[in-house]
mmCIF file of C-alpha atoms in Angstrom:
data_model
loop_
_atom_site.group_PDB
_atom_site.id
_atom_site.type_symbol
_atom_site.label_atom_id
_atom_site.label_comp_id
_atom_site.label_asym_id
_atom_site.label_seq_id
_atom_site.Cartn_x
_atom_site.Cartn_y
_atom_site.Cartn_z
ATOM 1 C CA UNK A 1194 99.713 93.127 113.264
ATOM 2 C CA UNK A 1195 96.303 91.914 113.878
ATOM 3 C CA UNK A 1196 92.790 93.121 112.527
ATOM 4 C CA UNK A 1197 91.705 95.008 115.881
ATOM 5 C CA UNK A 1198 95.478 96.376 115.500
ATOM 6 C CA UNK A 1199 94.705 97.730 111.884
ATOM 7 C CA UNK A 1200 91.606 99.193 112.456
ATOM 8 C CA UNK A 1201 93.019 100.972 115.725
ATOM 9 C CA UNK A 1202 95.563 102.494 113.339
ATOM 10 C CA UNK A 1203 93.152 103.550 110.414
ATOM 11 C CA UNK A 1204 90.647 104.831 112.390
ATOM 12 C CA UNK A 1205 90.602 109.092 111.472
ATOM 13 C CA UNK A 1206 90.446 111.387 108.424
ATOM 14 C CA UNK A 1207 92.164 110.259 105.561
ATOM 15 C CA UNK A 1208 93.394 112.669 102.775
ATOM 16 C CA UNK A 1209 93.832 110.577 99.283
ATOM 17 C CA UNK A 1210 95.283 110.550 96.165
ATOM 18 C CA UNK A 1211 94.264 108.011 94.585
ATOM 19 C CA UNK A 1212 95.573 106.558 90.753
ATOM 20 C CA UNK A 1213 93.577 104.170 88.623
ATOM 21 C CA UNK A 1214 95.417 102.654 85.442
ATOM 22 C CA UNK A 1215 92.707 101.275 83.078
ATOM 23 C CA UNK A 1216 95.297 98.743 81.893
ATOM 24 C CA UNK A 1217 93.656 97.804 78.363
ATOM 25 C CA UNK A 1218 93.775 100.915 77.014
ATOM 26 C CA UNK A 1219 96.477 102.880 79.390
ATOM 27 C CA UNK A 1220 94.104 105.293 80.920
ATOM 28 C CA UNK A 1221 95.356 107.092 84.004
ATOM 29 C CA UNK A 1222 92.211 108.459 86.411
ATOM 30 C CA UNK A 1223 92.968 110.485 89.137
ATOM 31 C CA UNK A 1224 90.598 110.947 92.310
ATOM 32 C CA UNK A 1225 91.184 113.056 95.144
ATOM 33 C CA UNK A 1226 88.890 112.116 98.101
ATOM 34 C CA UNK A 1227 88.377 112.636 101.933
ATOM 35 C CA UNK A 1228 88.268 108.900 103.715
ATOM 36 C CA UNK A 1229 86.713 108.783 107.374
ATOM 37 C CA UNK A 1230 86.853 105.779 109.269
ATOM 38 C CA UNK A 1231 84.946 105.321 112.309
ATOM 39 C CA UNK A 1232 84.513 102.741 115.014
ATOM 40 C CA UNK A 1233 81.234 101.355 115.069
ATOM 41 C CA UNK A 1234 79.640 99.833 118.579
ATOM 42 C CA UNK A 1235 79.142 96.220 118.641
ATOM 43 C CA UNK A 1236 75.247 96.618 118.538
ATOM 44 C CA UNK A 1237 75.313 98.727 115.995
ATOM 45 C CA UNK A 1238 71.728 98.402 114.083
ATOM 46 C CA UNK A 1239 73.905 98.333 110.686
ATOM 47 C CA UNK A 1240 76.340 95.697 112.277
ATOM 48 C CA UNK A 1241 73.835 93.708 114.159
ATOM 49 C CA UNK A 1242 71.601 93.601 110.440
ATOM 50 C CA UNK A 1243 75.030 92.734 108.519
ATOM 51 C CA UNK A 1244 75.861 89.857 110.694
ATOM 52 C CA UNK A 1245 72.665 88.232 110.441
ATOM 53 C CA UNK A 1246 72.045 88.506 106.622
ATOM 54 C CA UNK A 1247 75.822 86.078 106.835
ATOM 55 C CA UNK A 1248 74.715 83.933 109.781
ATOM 56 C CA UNK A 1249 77.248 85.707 111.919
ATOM 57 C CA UNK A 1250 77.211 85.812 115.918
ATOM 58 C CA UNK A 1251 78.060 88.537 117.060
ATOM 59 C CA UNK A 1252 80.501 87.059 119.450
ATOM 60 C CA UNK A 1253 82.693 86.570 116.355
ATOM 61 C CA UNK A 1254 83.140 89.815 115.470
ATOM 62 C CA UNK A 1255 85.387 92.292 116.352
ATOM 63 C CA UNK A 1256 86.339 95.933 116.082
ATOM 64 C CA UNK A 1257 83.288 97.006 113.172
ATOM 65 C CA UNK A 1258 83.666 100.326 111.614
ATOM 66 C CA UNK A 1259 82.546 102.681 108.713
ATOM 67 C CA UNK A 1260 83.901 103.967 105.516
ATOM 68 C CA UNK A 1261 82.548 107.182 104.894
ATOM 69 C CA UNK A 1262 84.404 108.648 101.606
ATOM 70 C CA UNK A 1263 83.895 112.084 99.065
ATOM 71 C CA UNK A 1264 86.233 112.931 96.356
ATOM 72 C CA UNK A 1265 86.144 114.099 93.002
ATOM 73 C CA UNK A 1266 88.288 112.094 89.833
ATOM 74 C CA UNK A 1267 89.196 113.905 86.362
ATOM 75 C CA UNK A 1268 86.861 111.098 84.360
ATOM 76 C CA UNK A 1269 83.951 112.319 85.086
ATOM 77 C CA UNK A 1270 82.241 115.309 86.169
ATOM 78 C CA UNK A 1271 80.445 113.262 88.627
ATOM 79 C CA UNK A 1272 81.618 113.243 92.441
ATOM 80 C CA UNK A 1273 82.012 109.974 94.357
ATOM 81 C CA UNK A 1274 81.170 109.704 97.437
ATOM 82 C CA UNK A 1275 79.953 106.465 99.588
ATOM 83 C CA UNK A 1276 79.764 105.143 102.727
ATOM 84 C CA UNK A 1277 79.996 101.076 103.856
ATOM 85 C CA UNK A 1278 79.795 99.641 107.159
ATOM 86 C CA UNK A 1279 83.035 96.996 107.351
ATOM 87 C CA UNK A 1280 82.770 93.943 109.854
ATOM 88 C CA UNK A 1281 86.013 91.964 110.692
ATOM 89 C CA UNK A 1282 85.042 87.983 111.678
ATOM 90 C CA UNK A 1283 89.030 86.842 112.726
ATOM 91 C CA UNK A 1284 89.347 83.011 112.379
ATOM 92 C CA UNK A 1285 92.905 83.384 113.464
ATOM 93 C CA UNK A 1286 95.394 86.297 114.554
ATOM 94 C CA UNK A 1287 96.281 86.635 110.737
ATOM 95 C CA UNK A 1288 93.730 85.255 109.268
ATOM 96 C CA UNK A 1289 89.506 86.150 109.063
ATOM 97 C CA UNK A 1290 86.810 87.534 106.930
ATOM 98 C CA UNK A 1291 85.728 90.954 106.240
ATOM 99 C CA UNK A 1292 81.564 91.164 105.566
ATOM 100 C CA UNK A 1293 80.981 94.895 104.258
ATOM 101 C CA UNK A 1294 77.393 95.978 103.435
ATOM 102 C CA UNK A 1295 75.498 97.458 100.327
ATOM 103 C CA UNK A 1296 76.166 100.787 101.166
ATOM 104 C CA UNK A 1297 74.943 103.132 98.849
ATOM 105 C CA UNK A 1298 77.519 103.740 96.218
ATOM 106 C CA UNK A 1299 78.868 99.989 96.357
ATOM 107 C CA UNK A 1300 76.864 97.909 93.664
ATOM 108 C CA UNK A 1301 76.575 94.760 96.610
ATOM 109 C CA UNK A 1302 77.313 93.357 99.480
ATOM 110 C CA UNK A 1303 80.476 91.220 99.761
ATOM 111 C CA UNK A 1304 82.047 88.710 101.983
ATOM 112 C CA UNK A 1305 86.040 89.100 101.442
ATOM 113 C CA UNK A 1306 88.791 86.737 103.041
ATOM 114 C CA UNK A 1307 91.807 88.845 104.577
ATOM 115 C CA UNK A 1308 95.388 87.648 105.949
ATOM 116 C CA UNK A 1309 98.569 89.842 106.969
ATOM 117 C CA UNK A 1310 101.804 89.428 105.864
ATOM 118 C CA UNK A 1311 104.855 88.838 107.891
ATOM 119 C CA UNK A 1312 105.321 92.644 107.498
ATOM 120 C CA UNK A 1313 102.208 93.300 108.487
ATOM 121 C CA UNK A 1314 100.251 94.103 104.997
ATOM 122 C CA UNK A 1315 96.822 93.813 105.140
ATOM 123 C CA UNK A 1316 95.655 91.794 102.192
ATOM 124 C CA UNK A 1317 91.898 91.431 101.231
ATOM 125 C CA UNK A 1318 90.715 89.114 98.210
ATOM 126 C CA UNK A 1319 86.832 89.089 97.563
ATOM 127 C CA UNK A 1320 85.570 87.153 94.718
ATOM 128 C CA UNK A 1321 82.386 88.556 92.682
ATOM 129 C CA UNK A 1322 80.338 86.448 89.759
ATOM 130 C CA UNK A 1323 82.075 88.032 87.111
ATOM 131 C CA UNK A 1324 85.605 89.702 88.972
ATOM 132 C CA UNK A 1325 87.976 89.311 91.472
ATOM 133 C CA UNK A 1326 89.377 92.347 93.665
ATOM 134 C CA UNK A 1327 92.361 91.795 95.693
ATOM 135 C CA UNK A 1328 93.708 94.937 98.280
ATOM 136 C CA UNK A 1329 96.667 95.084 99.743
ATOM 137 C CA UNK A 1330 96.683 98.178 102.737
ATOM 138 C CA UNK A 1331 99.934 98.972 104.862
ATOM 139 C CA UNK A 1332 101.220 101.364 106.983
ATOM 140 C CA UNK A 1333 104.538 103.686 106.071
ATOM 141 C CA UNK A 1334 103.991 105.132 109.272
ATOM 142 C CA UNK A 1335 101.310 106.034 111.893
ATOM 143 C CA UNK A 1336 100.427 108.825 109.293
ATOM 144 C CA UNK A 1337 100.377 107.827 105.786
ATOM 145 C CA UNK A 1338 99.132 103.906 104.187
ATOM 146 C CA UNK A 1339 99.658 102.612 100.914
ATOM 147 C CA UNK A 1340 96.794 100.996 99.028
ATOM 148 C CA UNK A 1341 96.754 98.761 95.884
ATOM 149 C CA UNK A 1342 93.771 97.374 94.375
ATOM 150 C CA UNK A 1343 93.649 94.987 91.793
ATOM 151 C CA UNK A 1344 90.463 93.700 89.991
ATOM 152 C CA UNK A 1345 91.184 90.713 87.890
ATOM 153 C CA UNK A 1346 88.479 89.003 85.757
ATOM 154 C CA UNK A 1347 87.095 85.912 87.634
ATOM 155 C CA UNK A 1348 88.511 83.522 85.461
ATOM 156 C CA UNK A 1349 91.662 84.490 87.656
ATOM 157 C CA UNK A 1350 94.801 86.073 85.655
ATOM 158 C CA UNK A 1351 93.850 89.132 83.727
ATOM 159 C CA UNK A 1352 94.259 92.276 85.477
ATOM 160 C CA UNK A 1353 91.612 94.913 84.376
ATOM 161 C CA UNK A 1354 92.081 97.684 86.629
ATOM 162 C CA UNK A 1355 95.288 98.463 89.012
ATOM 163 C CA UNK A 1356 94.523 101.371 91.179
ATOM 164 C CA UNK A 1357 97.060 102.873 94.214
ATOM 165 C CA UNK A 1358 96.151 105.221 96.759
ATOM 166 C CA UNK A 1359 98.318 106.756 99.457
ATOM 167 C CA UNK A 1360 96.425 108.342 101.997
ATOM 168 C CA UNK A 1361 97.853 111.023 104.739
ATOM 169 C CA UNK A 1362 96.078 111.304 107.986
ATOM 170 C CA UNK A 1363 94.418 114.666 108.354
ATOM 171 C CA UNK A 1364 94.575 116.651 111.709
ATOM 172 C CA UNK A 1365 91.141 117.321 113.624
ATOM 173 C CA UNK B 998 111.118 83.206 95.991
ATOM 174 C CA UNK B 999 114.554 84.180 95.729
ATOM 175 C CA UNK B 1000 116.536 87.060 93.461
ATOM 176 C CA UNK B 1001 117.763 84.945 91.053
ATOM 177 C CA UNK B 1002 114.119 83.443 90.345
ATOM 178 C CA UNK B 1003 112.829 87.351 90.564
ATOM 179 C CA UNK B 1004 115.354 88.346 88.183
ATOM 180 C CA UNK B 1005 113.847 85.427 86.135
ATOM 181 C CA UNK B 1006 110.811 86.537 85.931
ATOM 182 C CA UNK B 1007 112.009 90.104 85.605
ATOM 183 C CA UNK B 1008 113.664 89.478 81.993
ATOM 184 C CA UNK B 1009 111.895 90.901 78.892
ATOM 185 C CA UNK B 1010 109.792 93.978 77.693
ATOM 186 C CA UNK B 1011 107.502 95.807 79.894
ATOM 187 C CA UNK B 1012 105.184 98.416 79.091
ATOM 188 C CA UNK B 1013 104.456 100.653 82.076
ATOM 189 C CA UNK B 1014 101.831 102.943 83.602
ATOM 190 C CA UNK B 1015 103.302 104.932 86.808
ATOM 191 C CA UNK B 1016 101.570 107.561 88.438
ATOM 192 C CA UNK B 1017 103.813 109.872 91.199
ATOM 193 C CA UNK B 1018 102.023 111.225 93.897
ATOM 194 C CA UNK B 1019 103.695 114.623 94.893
ATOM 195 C CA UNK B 1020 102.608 114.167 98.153
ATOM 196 C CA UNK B 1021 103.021 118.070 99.740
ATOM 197 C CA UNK B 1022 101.431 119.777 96.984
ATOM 198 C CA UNK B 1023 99.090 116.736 95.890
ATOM 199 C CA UNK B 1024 100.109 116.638 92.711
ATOM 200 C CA UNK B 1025 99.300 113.851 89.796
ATOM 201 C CA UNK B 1026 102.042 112.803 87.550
ATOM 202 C CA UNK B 1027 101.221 110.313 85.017
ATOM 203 C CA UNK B 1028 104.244 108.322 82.734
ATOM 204 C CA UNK B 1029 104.519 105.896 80.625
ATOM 205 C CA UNK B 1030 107.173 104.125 79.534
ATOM 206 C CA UNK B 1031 108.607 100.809 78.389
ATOM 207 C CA UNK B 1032 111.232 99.053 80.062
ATOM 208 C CA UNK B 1033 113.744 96.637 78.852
ATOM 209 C CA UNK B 1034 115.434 94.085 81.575
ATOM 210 C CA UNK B 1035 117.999 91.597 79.955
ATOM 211 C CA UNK B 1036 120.537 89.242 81.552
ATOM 212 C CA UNK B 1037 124.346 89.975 81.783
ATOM 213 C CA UNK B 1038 127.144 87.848 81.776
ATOM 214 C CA UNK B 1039 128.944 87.745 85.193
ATOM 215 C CA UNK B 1040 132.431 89.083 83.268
ATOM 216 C CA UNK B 1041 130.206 91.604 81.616
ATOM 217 C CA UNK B 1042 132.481 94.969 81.937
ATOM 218 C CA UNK B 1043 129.919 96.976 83.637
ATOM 219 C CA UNK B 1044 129.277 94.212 86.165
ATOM 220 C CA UNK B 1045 133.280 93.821 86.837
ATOM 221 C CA UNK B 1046 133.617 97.671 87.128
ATOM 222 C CA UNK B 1047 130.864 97.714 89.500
ATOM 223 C CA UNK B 1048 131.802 94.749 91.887
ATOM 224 C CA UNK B 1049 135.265 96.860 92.122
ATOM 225 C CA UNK B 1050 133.517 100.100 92.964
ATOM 226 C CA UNK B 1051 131.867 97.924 96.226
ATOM 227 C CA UNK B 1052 134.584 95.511 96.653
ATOM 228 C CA UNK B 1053 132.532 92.905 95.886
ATOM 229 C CA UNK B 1054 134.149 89.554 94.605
ATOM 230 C CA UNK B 1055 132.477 88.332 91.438
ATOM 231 C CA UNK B 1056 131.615 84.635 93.072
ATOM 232 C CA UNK B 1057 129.116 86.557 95.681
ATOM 233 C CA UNK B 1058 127.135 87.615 93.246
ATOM 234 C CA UNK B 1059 124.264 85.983 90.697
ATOM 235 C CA UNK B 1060 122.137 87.216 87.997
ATOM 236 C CA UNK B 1061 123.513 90.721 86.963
ATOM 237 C CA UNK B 1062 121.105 92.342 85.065
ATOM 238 C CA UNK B 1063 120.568 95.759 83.057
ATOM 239 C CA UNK B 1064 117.392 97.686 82.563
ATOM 240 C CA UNK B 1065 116.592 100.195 80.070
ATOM 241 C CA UNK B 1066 113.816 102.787 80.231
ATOM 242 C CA UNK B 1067 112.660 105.195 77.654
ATOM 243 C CA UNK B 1068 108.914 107.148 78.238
ATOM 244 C CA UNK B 1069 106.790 110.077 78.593
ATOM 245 C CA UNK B 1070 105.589 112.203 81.677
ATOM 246 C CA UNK B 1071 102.810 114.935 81.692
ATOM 247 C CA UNK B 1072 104.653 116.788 83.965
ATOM 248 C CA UNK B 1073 107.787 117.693 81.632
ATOM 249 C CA UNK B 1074 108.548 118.198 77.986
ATOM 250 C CA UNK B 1075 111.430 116.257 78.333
ATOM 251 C CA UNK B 1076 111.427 112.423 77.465
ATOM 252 C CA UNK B 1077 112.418 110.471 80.509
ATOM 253 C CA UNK B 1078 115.094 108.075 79.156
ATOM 254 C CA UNK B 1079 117.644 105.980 81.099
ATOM 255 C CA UNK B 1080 119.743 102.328 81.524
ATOM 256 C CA UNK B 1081 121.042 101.110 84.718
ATOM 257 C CA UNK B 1082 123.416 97.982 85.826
ATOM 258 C CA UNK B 1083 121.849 95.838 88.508
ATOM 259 C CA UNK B 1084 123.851 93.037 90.740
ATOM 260 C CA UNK B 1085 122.183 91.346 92.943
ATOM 261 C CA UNK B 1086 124.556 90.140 96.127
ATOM 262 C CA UNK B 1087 122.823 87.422 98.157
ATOM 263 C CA UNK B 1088 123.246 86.799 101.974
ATOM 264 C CA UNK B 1089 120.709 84.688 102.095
ATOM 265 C CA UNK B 1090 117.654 83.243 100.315
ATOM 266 C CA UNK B 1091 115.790 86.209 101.253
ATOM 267 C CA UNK B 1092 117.972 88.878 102.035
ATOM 268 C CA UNK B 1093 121.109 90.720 100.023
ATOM 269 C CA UNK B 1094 122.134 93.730 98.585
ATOM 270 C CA UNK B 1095 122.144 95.068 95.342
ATOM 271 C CA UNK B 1096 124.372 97.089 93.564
ATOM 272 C CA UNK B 1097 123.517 100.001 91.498
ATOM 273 C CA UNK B 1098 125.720 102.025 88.987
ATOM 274 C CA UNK B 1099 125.343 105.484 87.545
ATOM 275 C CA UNK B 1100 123.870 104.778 84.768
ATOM 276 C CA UNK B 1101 123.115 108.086 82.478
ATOM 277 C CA UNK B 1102 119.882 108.670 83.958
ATOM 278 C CA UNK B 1103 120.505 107.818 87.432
ATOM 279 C CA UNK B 1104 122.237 110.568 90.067
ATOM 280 C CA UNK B 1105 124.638 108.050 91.611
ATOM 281 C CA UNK B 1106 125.689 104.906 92.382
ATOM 282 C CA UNK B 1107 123.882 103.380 95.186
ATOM 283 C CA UNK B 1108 123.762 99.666 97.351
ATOM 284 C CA UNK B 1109 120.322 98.842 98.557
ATOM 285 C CA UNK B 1110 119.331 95.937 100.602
ATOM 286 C CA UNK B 1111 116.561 94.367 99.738
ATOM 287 C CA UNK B 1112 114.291 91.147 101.322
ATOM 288 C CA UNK B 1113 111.753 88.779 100.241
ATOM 289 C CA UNK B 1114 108.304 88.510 102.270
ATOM 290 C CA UNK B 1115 106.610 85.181 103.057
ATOM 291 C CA UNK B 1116 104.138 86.242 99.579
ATOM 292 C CA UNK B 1117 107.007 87.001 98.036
ATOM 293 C CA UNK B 1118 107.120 90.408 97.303
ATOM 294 C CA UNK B 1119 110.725 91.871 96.980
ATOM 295 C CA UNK B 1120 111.315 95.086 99.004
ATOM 296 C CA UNK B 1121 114.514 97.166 98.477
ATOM 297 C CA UNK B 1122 115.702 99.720 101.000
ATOM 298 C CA UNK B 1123 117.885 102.162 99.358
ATOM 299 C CA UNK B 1124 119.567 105.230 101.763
ATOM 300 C CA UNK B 1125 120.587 108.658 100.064
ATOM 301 C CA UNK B 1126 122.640 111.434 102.152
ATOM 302 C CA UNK B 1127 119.481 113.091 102.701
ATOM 303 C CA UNK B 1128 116.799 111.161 101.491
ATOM 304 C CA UNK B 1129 115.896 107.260 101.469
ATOM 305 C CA UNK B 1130 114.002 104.941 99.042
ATOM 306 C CA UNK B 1131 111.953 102.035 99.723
ATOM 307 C CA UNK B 1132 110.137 100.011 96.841
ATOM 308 C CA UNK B 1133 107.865 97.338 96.744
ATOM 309 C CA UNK B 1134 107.718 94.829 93.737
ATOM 310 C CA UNK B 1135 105.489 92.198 93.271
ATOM 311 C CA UNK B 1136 104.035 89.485 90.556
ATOM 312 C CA UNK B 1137 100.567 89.207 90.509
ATOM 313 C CA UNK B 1138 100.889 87.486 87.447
ATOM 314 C CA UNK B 1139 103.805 85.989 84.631
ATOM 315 C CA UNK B 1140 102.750 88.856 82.703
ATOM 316 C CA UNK B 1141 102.131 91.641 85.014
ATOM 317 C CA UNK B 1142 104.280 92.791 87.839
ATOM 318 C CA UNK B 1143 103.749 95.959 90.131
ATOM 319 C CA UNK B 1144 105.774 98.170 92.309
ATOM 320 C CA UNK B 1145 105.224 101.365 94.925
ATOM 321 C CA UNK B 1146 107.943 103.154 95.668
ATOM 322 C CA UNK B 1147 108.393 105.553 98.399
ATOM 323 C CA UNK B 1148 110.946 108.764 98.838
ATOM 324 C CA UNK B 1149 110.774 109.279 102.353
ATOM 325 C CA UNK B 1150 113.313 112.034 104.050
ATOM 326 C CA UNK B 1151 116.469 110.361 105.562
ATOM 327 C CA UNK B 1152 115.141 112.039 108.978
ATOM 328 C CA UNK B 1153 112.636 108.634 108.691
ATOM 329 C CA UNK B 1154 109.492 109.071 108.898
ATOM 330 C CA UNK B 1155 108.264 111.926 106.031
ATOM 331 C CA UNK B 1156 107.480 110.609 102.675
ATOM 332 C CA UNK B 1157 107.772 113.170 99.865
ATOM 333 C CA UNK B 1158 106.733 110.813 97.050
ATOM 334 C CA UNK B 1159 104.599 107.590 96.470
ATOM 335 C CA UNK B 1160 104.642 106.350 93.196
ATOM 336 C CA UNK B 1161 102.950 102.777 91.606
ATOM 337 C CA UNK B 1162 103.525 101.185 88.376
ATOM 338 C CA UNK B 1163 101.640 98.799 86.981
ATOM 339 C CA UNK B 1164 104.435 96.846 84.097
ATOM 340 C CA UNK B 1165 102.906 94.189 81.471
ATOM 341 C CA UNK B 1166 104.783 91.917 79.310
ATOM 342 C CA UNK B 1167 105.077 92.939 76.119
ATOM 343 C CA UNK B 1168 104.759 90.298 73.337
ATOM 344 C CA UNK B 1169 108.676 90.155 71.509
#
């Protein structure tokens, strides 16, 4: 598995159920949310503008897409919704990092560093001032992919949050 | 990381948050439980008994373990209680089987095979007459372990439940 591989395979409609476990006090959240994922062109005004806010050429890039996401979650009587515009920069086959912009439901923009595993898990870590997230994203089959995100105080160990989606491709 | 250092690391109390995703009717169901995992003694009964049921000499095997479950779902009235014997059967440093008995909780006796990744997650592959299990466990911590696990139809490809659990040490 490589990144232009793994966005190949998530690009579509994406029905989730997502779980969030609020570890220090044993909350459970539920969302339910609609995911589309989108290839993006190259030149992409949103691309070509993320790229140079990291001093990124856009020879390095490859296979940019968007996150466009709605869904409701039994905390709060607020829907979420976002979108983000994702940019892979591989340094390797396995190995690269992943710039993603503001948006305008994420709180910044982030630089994360992503790797596969040897069974082809897509694994995302992307440190903050004050946090930590690490992902990990793989495929059960062409039509479903398991997601677990973790965000761990920056100080390293403590988990705060452990959250798992699985997410079933939707027909057009 | 092998089994016998999993199983290591596995030993002691866990409290644990699980959510099951009922994938066809996207349903939420949220337990809770605490979960005991404590070494056996190779000549334990249970572990003799169990190496006869598989033919299994007892010098293939290392670190027999049993685990013991007792929580709440949202989903049922009913407690959701159980105890299981575990023996791990090594072919290699990454790859065995490992035995499963009855248990009171469990439906039947069962012989996974399970695998280490290069980050060392263990995955165990379990096949049913009609149905087949596959679950993820991994350390992201001493203290805090997770684990997906999938219910997929023995046809292959169909998965009928994804479930997570996030498990944290309990202080003894």
């Amino acid at each position: 598995m490589d990144i232009q591989e793994f966005v190949a395979q998530s690009i579509g409609c994406w029905k989730s159920q997502r779980s969030a476990h609020h570890l220090a006090f044993g909350h459970f959240e539920a969302i339910t949310s609609v995911i589309d994922i989108v290839n993006l062109p190259i030149d992409d005004p949103a691309v070509v503008s993320l790229c140079q806010d990291y001093a990124t050429d856009l020879s390095q890039i490859v296979s940019p897409f968007r996150m466009i996401w709605e869904g409701e979650t039994d905390w709060d009587e607020k829907p979420t919704k976002g979108t983000c515009v994702l940019v892979p920069v591989p340094d390797s086959d396995r190995h690269g990092k992943l710039l993603r912009d503001q948006g305008y439901a994420e709180e910044m923009a982030a630089v994360g560093h992503y790797h596969f595993t040897d069974d082809g898990t897509f694994v995302l870590v992307t440190e903050y001032d004050r946090a930590a997230a690490e992902e990990k994203i793989w495929f059960v089959n062409p039509n479903v992919r398991c997601r677990v995100s973790l965000i761990k105080t920056s100080a390293g160990n403590g988990v705060v949050t452990a959250s798992f989606s699985s997410e079933i491709r939707q027909e057009q």
